[in-house]
Amino acid sequence: MNNIKTHFSIKDLENLSGIKAHTIRIWEKRYHLLEPERTDTNIRYYTIDSLQKLLNVSYLNDNGYKISKIAALKTDKIKSIVRKLALSNDKNNHALMTLKLAMLNFDQHLFHNTYNNLAKENSFETIFKHTFIPLLNDIGLLWQTDTITPAHEHFISSLIRQKIIFNIETVQSKSINDNSKTYVLFLPDNEVHELGLMYIHYALVSKGYNAIFLGQSVPLKSLNDVLGHYNHITFITYFTVKPEKDKIISYLEEFETNLLAQNKNQLLILGSMLQHIDSKELPKSITLYLTINDLLKKF
């Protein structure tokens, strides 16, 4: 936890809030909206309080409040208006900003409160699609731009994972499995980004399908172990960073030969590495999906 970020550059604020850096500078000069601090070497930086204020300002601005009116308000008044507006307006947008703050502050209490407020009026499916997926997309960008550290990413991912597991257990206790087809969910060897796959597991179980979750980093040869137990297996996986792009074709060829060619099994693939695959060259037993929603429309 030694890498926790407490000082933010103006570029960090842009990445986190979606407000362009030049706009932030204009708001500073014209309305004194933020007051950056300075290091001993006279480099400007912003505190977590400045970030929180900017996120709230962004929310009000997106909801029709003029920046001149917002700037005239005290910070506590801005927070109060945001709370009231969020209760009667689009909670997902406000929740997204609040979850970012929970992540940056390593604040579990804020995360759970935000989730519980959403859960009062929304299904887990709605929360995941409209709040968690945008959050995870933003986290990917924030990590790439060094706005957050791996500690932040692991913190928020762990909390989301807890919610997925809880909801899987809840629907499993109530559902009746349809054993006519089996879904085997796995990640390739050395692939560990599993939240999307976990949600697909939840969605399949909630629909009553027989779904087996093998999880992270499964060697291809280990998948042979399930062939003798089930017929008509649909394998589902994510290629996020693995296999590496120069090894994808050989991986798929081996997969098709050993697990698909002699039966009616299928392989469904999602993930960023799909950009390196030409779908026209794939056998009919392998299908690519750009998003979770695209894949779930199949069921």
GROMACS .gro file of C-alpha atoms in nm:
model
  299
    1MET     CA    1   0.000   0.000   0.000
    2ASN     CA    2   0.301   0.230  -0.013
    3ASN     CA    3   0.202   0.339  -0.363
    4ILE     CA    4  -0.135   0.488  -0.264
    5LYS     CA    5  -0.184   0.803  -0.467
    6THR     CA    6  -0.283   1.116  -0.274
    7HIS     CA    7  -0.154   1.385  -0.513
    8PHE     CA    8  -0.315   1.422  -0.855
    9SER     CA    9  -0.202   1.607  -1.164
   10ILE     CA   10  -0.448   1.799  -1.380
   11LYS     CA   11  -0.423   1.513  -1.631
   12ASP     CA   12  -0.530   1.274  -1.355
   13LEU     CA   13  -0.834   1.492  -1.290
   14GLU     CA   14  -0.918   1.485  -1.660
   15ASN     CA   15  -0.896   1.106  -1.670
   16LEU     CA   16  -1.107   1.061  -1.359
   17SER     CA   17  -1.376   1.322  -1.426
   18GLY     CA   18  -1.394   1.330  -1.805
   19ILE     CA   19  -1.350   1.709  -1.799
   20LYS     CA   20  -1.074   1.834  -2.027
   21ALA     CA   21  -0.766   1.981  -1.859
   22HIS     CA   22  -0.803   2.315  -2.038
   23THR     CA   23  -1.162   2.341  -1.911
   24ILE     CA   24  -1.046   2.274  -1.555
   25ARG     CA   25  -0.787   2.551  -1.591
   26ILE     CA   26  -1.053   2.794  -1.717
   27TRP     CA   27  -1.279   2.707  -1.423
   28GLU     CA   28  -0.989   2.766  -1.187
   29LYS     CA   29  -0.897   3.108  -1.327
   30ARG     CA   30  -1.247   3.237  -1.390
   31TYR     CA   31  -1.439   3.091  -1.097
   32HIS     CA   32  -1.167   2.982  -0.850
   33LEU     CA   33  -1.339   2.646  -0.848
   34LEU     CA   34  -1.029   2.453  -0.738
   35GLU     CA   35  -0.719   2.562  -0.552
   36PRO     CA   36  -0.421   2.344  -0.644
   37GLU     CA   37  -0.141   2.289  -0.396
   38ARG     CA   38   0.228   2.312  -0.479
   39THR     CA   39   0.519   2.087  -0.397
   40ASP     CA   40   0.849   2.212  -0.253
   41THR     CA   41   0.970   2.234  -0.613
   42ASN     CA   42   0.666   2.447  -0.709
   43ILE     CA   43   0.487   2.175  -0.907
   44ARG     CA   44   0.109   2.204  -0.899
   45TYR     CA   45  -0.098   1.913  -0.768
   46TYR     CA   46  -0.451   1.843  -0.645
   47THR     CA   47  -0.571   1.666  -0.332
   48ILE     CA   48  -0.840   1.399  -0.299
   49ASP     CA   49  -1.076   1.675  -0.176
   50SER     CA   50  -1.023   1.866  -0.501
   51LEU     CA   51  -1.097   1.551  -0.699
   52GLN     CA   52  -1.415   1.484  -0.504
   53LYS     CA   53  -1.532   1.842  -0.557
   54LEU     CA   54  -1.460   1.821  -0.930
   55LEU     CA   55  -1.656   1.496  -0.964
   56ASN     CA   56  -1.953   1.658  -0.792
   57VAL     CA   57  -1.922   1.970  -1.007
   58SER     CA   58  -1.910   1.751  -1.318
   59TYR     CA   59  -2.226   1.572  -1.209
   60LEU     CA   60  -2.416   1.896  -1.156
   61ASN     CA   61  -2.289   2.043  -1.482
   62ASP     CA   62  -2.402   1.730  -1.670
   63ASN     CA   63  -2.746   1.778  -1.515
   64GLY     CA   64  -2.798   2.132  -1.639
   65TYR     CA   65  -2.638   2.345  -1.369
   66LYS     CA   66  -2.433   2.635  -1.507
   67ILE     CA   67  -2.073   2.641  -1.391
   68SER     CA   68  -2.109   3.003  -1.275
   69LYS     CA   69  -2.392   2.899  -1.041
   70ILE     CA   70  -2.202   2.597  -0.911
   71ALA     CA   71  -1.891   2.803  -0.842
   72ALA     CA   72  -2.092   3.036  -0.620
   73LEU     CA   73  -2.189   2.748  -0.391
   74LYS     CA   74  -1.994   2.625  -0.090
   75THR     CA   75  -1.849   2.274  -0.113
   76ASP     CA   76  -2.097   2.130   0.140
   77LYS     CA   77  -2.388   2.281  -0.051
   78ILE     CA   78  -2.259   2.123  -0.374
   79LYS     CA   79  -2.251   1.784  -0.201
   80SER     CA   80  -2.603   1.833  -0.067
   81ILE     CA   81  -2.746   1.918  -0.410
   82VAL     CA   82  -2.567   1.621  -0.567
   83ARG     CA   83  -2.718   1.385  -0.309
   84LYS     CA   84  -3.071   1.516  -0.366
   85LEU     CA   85  -3.031   1.511  -0.742
   86ALA     CA   86  -2.893   1.157  -0.739
   87LEU     CA   87  -3.198   1.036  -0.546
   88SER     CA   88  -3.436   1.166  -0.810
   89ASN     CA   89  -3.223   1.132  -1.120
   90ASP     CA   90  -2.977   0.893  -1.282
   91LYS     CA   91  -2.827   0.708  -0.985
   92ASN     CA   92  -2.589   0.509  -1.204
   93ASN     CA   93  -2.386   0.814  -1.308
   94HIS     CA   94  -2.357   0.937  -0.951
   95ALA     CA   95  -2.278   0.587  -0.825
   96LEU     CA   96  -1.998   0.558  -1.079
   97MET     CA   97  -1.831   0.871  -0.942
   98THR     CA   98  -1.884   0.756  -0.582
   99LEU     CA   99  -1.730   0.417  -0.654
  100LYS     CA  100  -1.425   0.586  -0.803
  101LEU     CA  101  -1.385   0.782  -0.480
  102ALA     CA  102  -1.427   0.462  -0.279
  103MET     CA  103  -1.150   0.307  -0.487
  104LEU     CA  104  -0.914   0.603  -0.450
  105ASN     CA  105  -0.969   0.618  -0.072
  106PHE     CA  106  -0.972   0.239  -0.022
  107ASP     CA  107  -1.310   0.298   0.140
  108GLN     CA  108  -1.499  -0.033   0.171
  109HIS     CA  109  -1.783   0.129   0.366
  110LEU     CA  110  -1.852   0.376   0.085
  111PHE     CA  111  -1.845   0.097  -0.173
  112HIS     CA  112  -2.096  -0.116   0.016
  113ASN     CA  113  -2.325   0.180   0.090
  114THR     CA  114  -2.325   0.281  -0.276
  115TYR     CA  115  -2.396  -0.074  -0.389
  116ASN     CA  116  -2.673  -0.124  -0.132
  117ASN     CA  117  -2.843   0.199  -0.240
  118LEU     CA  118  -2.839   0.081  -0.601
  119ALA     CA  119  -2.965  -0.265  -0.502
  120LYS     CA  120  -3.275  -0.118  -0.339
  121GLU     CA  121  -3.421  -0.038  -0.683
  122ASN     CA  122  -3.211  -0.239  -0.931
  123SER     CA  123  -3.138  -0.602  -1.006
  124PHE     CA  124  -2.780  -0.724  -0.989
  125GLU     CA  125  -2.788  -0.759  -1.367
  126THR     CA  126  -2.873  -0.389  -1.403
  127ILE     CA  127  -2.606  -0.284  -1.152
  128PHE     CA  128  -2.339  -0.488  -1.326
  129LYS     CA  129  -2.426  -0.373  -1.678
  130HIS     CA  130  -2.485  -0.005  -1.606
  131THR     CA  131  -2.246   0.063  -1.319
  132PHE     CA  132  -1.978  -0.205  -1.280
  133ILE     CA  133  -1.898  -0.246  -1.650
  134PRO     CA  134  -1.849   0.131  -1.706
  135LEU     CA  135  -1.643   0.141  -1.384
  136LEU     CA  136  -1.421  -0.146  -1.498
  137ASN     CA  137  -1.377   0.017  -1.838
  138ASP     CA  138  -1.270   0.341  -1.669
  139ILE     CA  139  -1.035   0.153  -1.437
  140GLY     CA  140  -0.857   0.003  -1.736
  141LEU     CA  141  -0.791   0.351  -1.875
  142LEU     CA  142  -0.693   0.494  -1.537
  143TRP     CA  143  -0.445   0.213  -1.480
  144GLN     CA  144  -0.292   0.254  -1.825
  145THR     CA  145  -0.241   0.627  -1.767
  146ASP     CA  146  -0.090   0.578  -1.418
  147THR     CA  147  -0.378   0.767  -1.258
  148ILE     CA  148  -0.431   0.473  -1.022
  149THR     CA  149  -0.198   0.201  -0.899
  150PRO     CA  150  -0.243  -0.179  -0.911
  151ALA     CA  151  -0.343  -0.156  -0.544
  152HIS     CA  152  -0.650   0.050  -0.639
  153GLU     CA  153  -0.743  -0.192  -0.917
  154HIS     CA  154  -0.711  -0.498  -0.693
  155PHE     CA  155  -0.911  -0.330  -0.416
  156ILE     CA  156  -1.215  -0.246  -0.627
  157SER     CA  157  -1.197  -0.570  -0.827
  158SER     CA  158  -1.200  -0.773  -0.506
  159LEU     CA  159  -1.514  -0.597  -0.384
  160ILE     CA  160  -1.693  -0.648  -0.716
  161ARG     CA  161  -1.587  -1.013  -0.711
  162GLN     CA  162  -1.750  -1.051  -0.369
  163LYS     CA  163  -2.080  -0.921  -0.505
  164ILE     CA  164  -2.072  -1.154  -0.804
  165ILE     CA  165  -1.999  -1.459  -0.584
  166PHE     CA  166  -2.278  -1.366  -0.344
  167ASN     CA  167  -2.529  -1.333  -0.627
  168ILE     CA  168  -2.414  -1.660  -0.789
  169GLU     CA  169  -2.470  -1.843  -0.460
  170THR     CA  170  -2.811  -1.680  -0.423
  171VAL     CA  171  -2.939  -1.790  -0.765
  172GLN     CA  172  -2.779  -2.135  -0.738
  173SER     CA  173  -2.980  -2.207  -0.425
  174LYS     CA  174  -3.303  -2.132  -0.611
  175SER     CA  175  -3.243  -2.251  -0.968
  176ILE     CA  176  -3.300  -2.589  -1.132
  177ASN     CA  177  -3.022  -2.688  -1.369
  178ASP     CA  178  -3.094  -2.769  -1.731
  179ASN     CA  179  -2.842  -3.048  -1.795
  180SER     CA  180  -2.911  -3.084  -2.168
  181LYS     CA  181  -2.613  -2.857  -2.235
  182THR     CA  182  -2.312  -2.774  -2.022
  183TYR     CA  183  -2.115  -2.450  -2.018
  184VAL     CA  184  -1.753  -2.462  -1.905
  185LEU     CA  185  -1.605  -2.123  -1.822
  186PHE     CA  186  -1.228  -2.085  -1.802
  187LEU     CA  187  -0.938  -1.851  -1.867
  188PRO     CA  188  -0.629  -1.959  -2.066
  189ASP     CA  189  -0.298  -2.032  -1.900
  190ASN     CA  190  -0.157  -1.717  -1.729
  191GLU     CA  191  -0.480  -1.519  -1.783
  192VAL     CA  192  -0.624  -1.383  -1.456
  193HIS     CA  193  -0.881  -1.116  -1.551
  194GLU     CA  194  -1.193  -1.305  -1.450
  195LEU     CA  195  -1.467  -1.057  -1.349
  196GLY     CA  196  -1.638  -1.062  -1.690
  197LEU     CA  197  -1.631  -1.441  -1.697
  198MET     CA  198  -1.767  -1.454  -1.342
  199TYR     CA  199  -2.062  -1.237  -1.443
  200ILE     CA  200  -2.135  -1.465  -1.740
  201HIS     CA  201  -2.133  -1.754  -1.492
  202TYR     CA  202  -2.391  -1.566  -1.284
  203ALA     CA  203  -2.607  -1.497  -1.590
  204LEU     CA  204  -2.603  -1.862  -1.701
  205VAL     CA  205  -2.684  -1.996  -1.355
  206SER     CA  206  -2.966  -1.744  -1.314
  207LYS     CA  207  -3.120  -1.881  -1.635
  208GLY     CA  208  -3.103  -2.236  -1.499
  209TYR     CA  209  -2.815  -2.364  -1.717
  210ASN     CA  210  -2.556  -2.612  -1.597
  211ALA     CA  211  -2.243  -2.397  -1.577
  212ILE     CA  212  -1.902  -2.507  -1.450
  213PHE     CA  213  -1.659  -2.230  -1.355
  214LEU     CA  214  -1.293  -2.333  -1.371
  215GLY     CA  215  -1.153  -1.983  -1.328
  216GLN     CA  216  -0.810  -1.841  -1.391
  217SER     CA  217  -0.509  -1.982  -1.575
  218VAL     CA  218  -0.637  -2.321  -1.693
  219PRO     CA  219  -0.389  -2.516  -1.911
  220LEU     CA  220  -0.548  -2.627  -2.234
  221LYS     CA  221  -0.472  -2.995  -2.173
  222SER     CA  222  -0.662  -2.981  -1.842
  223LEU     CA  223  -0.986  -2.908  -2.027
  224ASN     CA  224  -0.980  -3.263  -2.161
  225ASP     CA  225  -1.077  -3.380  -1.813
  226VAL     CA  226  -1.435  -3.255  -1.853
  227LEU     CA  227  -1.497  -3.424  -2.190
  228GLY     CA  228  -1.579  -3.762  -2.041
  229HIS     CA  229  -1.839  -3.622  -1.803
  230TYR     CA  230  -2.058  -3.408  -2.029
  231ASN     CA  231  -2.193  -3.402  -2.383
  232HIS     CA  232  -2.250  -3.087  -2.588
  233ILE     CA  233  -2.011  -2.863  -2.401
  234THR     CA  234  -1.991  -2.494  -2.478
  235PHE     CA  235  -1.659  -2.353  -2.360
  236ILE     CA  236  -1.655  -1.981  -2.279
  237THR     CA  237  -1.335  -1.782  -2.228
  238TYR     CA  238  -1.174  -1.438  -2.229
  239PHE     CA  239  -0.857  -1.347  -2.420
  240THR     CA  240  -0.756  -1.027  -2.238
  241VAL     CA  241  -0.377  -1.053  -2.241
  242LYS     CA  242  -0.328  -1.422  -2.317
  243PRO     CA  243  -0.264  -1.604  -2.543
  244GLU     CA  244  -0.016  -1.356  -2.688
  245LYS     CA  245  -0.113  -1.238  -3.035
  246ASP     CA  246   0.152  -1.444  -3.214
  247LYS     CA  247   0.031  -1.757  -3.034
  248ILE     CA  248  -0.346  -1.717  -3.066
  249ILE     CA  249  -0.385  -1.907  -3.393
  250SER     CA  250  -0.184  -2.207  -3.276
  251TYR     CA  251  -0.382  -2.208  -2.949
  252LEU     CA  252  -0.713  -2.212  -3.135
  253GLU     CA  253  -0.594  -2.481  -3.373
  254GLU     CA  254  -0.494  -2.702  -3.082
  255PHE     CA  255  -0.821  -2.627  -2.902
  256GLU     CA  256  -1.027  -2.714  -3.210
  257THR     CA  257  -0.837  -3.039  -3.271
  258ASN     CA  258  -0.850  -3.167  -2.913
  259LEU     CA  259  -1.178  -3.037  -2.780
  260LEU     CA  260  -1.413  -2.954  -3.068
  261ALA     CA  261  -1.343  -3.155  -3.381
  262GLN     CA  262  -1.476  -3.493  -3.268
  263ASN     CA  263  -1.802  -3.374  -3.115
  264LYS     CA  264  -2.060  -3.096  -3.112
  265ASN     CA  265  -1.872  -2.879  -2.864
  266GLN     CA  266  -1.827  -2.507  -2.917
  267LEU     CA  267  -1.590  -2.232  -2.805
  268LEU     CA  268  -1.712  -1.876  -2.742
  269ILE     CA  269  -1.447  -1.606  -2.695
  270LEU     CA  270  -1.451  -1.249  -2.564
  271GLY     CA  271  -1.173  -1.005  -2.477
  272SER     CA  272  -0.942  -0.738  -2.615
  273MET     CA  273  -0.716  -0.987  -2.793
  274LEU     CA  274  -0.999  -1.057  -3.040
  275GLN     CA  275  -0.864  -0.769  -3.250
  276HIS     CA  276  -0.585  -1.004  -3.356
  277ILE     CA  277  -0.823  -1.275  -3.482
  278ASP     CA  278  -0.984  -1.289  -3.827
  279SER     CA  279  -1.327  -1.441  -3.763
  280LYS     CA  280  -1.357  -1.544  -4.129
  281GLU     CA  281  -1.073  -1.791  -4.085
  282LEU     CA  282  -1.227  -1.966  -3.784
  283PRO     CA  283  -1.417  -2.298  -3.793
  284LYS     CA  284  -1.791  -2.282  -3.726
  285SER     CA  285  -1.737  -2.426  -3.379
  286ILE     CA  286  -1.554  -2.109  -3.264
  287THR     CA  287  -1.742  -1.780  -3.230
  288LEU     CA  288  -1.620  -1.435  -3.125
  289TYR     CA  289  -1.823  -1.184  -2.922
  290LEU     CA  290  -1.731  -0.820  -2.875
  291THR     CA  291  -1.929  -0.769  -2.554
  292ILE     CA  292  -2.092  -0.963  -2.272
  293ASN     CA  293  -2.432  -0.837  -2.387
  294ASP     CA  294  -2.372  -0.972  -2.738
  295LEU     CA  295  -2.287  -1.313  -2.598
  296LEU     CA  296  -2.579  -1.328  -2.354
  297LYS     CA  297  -2.826  -1.257  -2.634
  298LYS     CA  298  -2.742  -1.611  -2.750
  299PHE     CA  299  -2.911  -1.761  -2.445
   0.00000   0.00000   0.00000
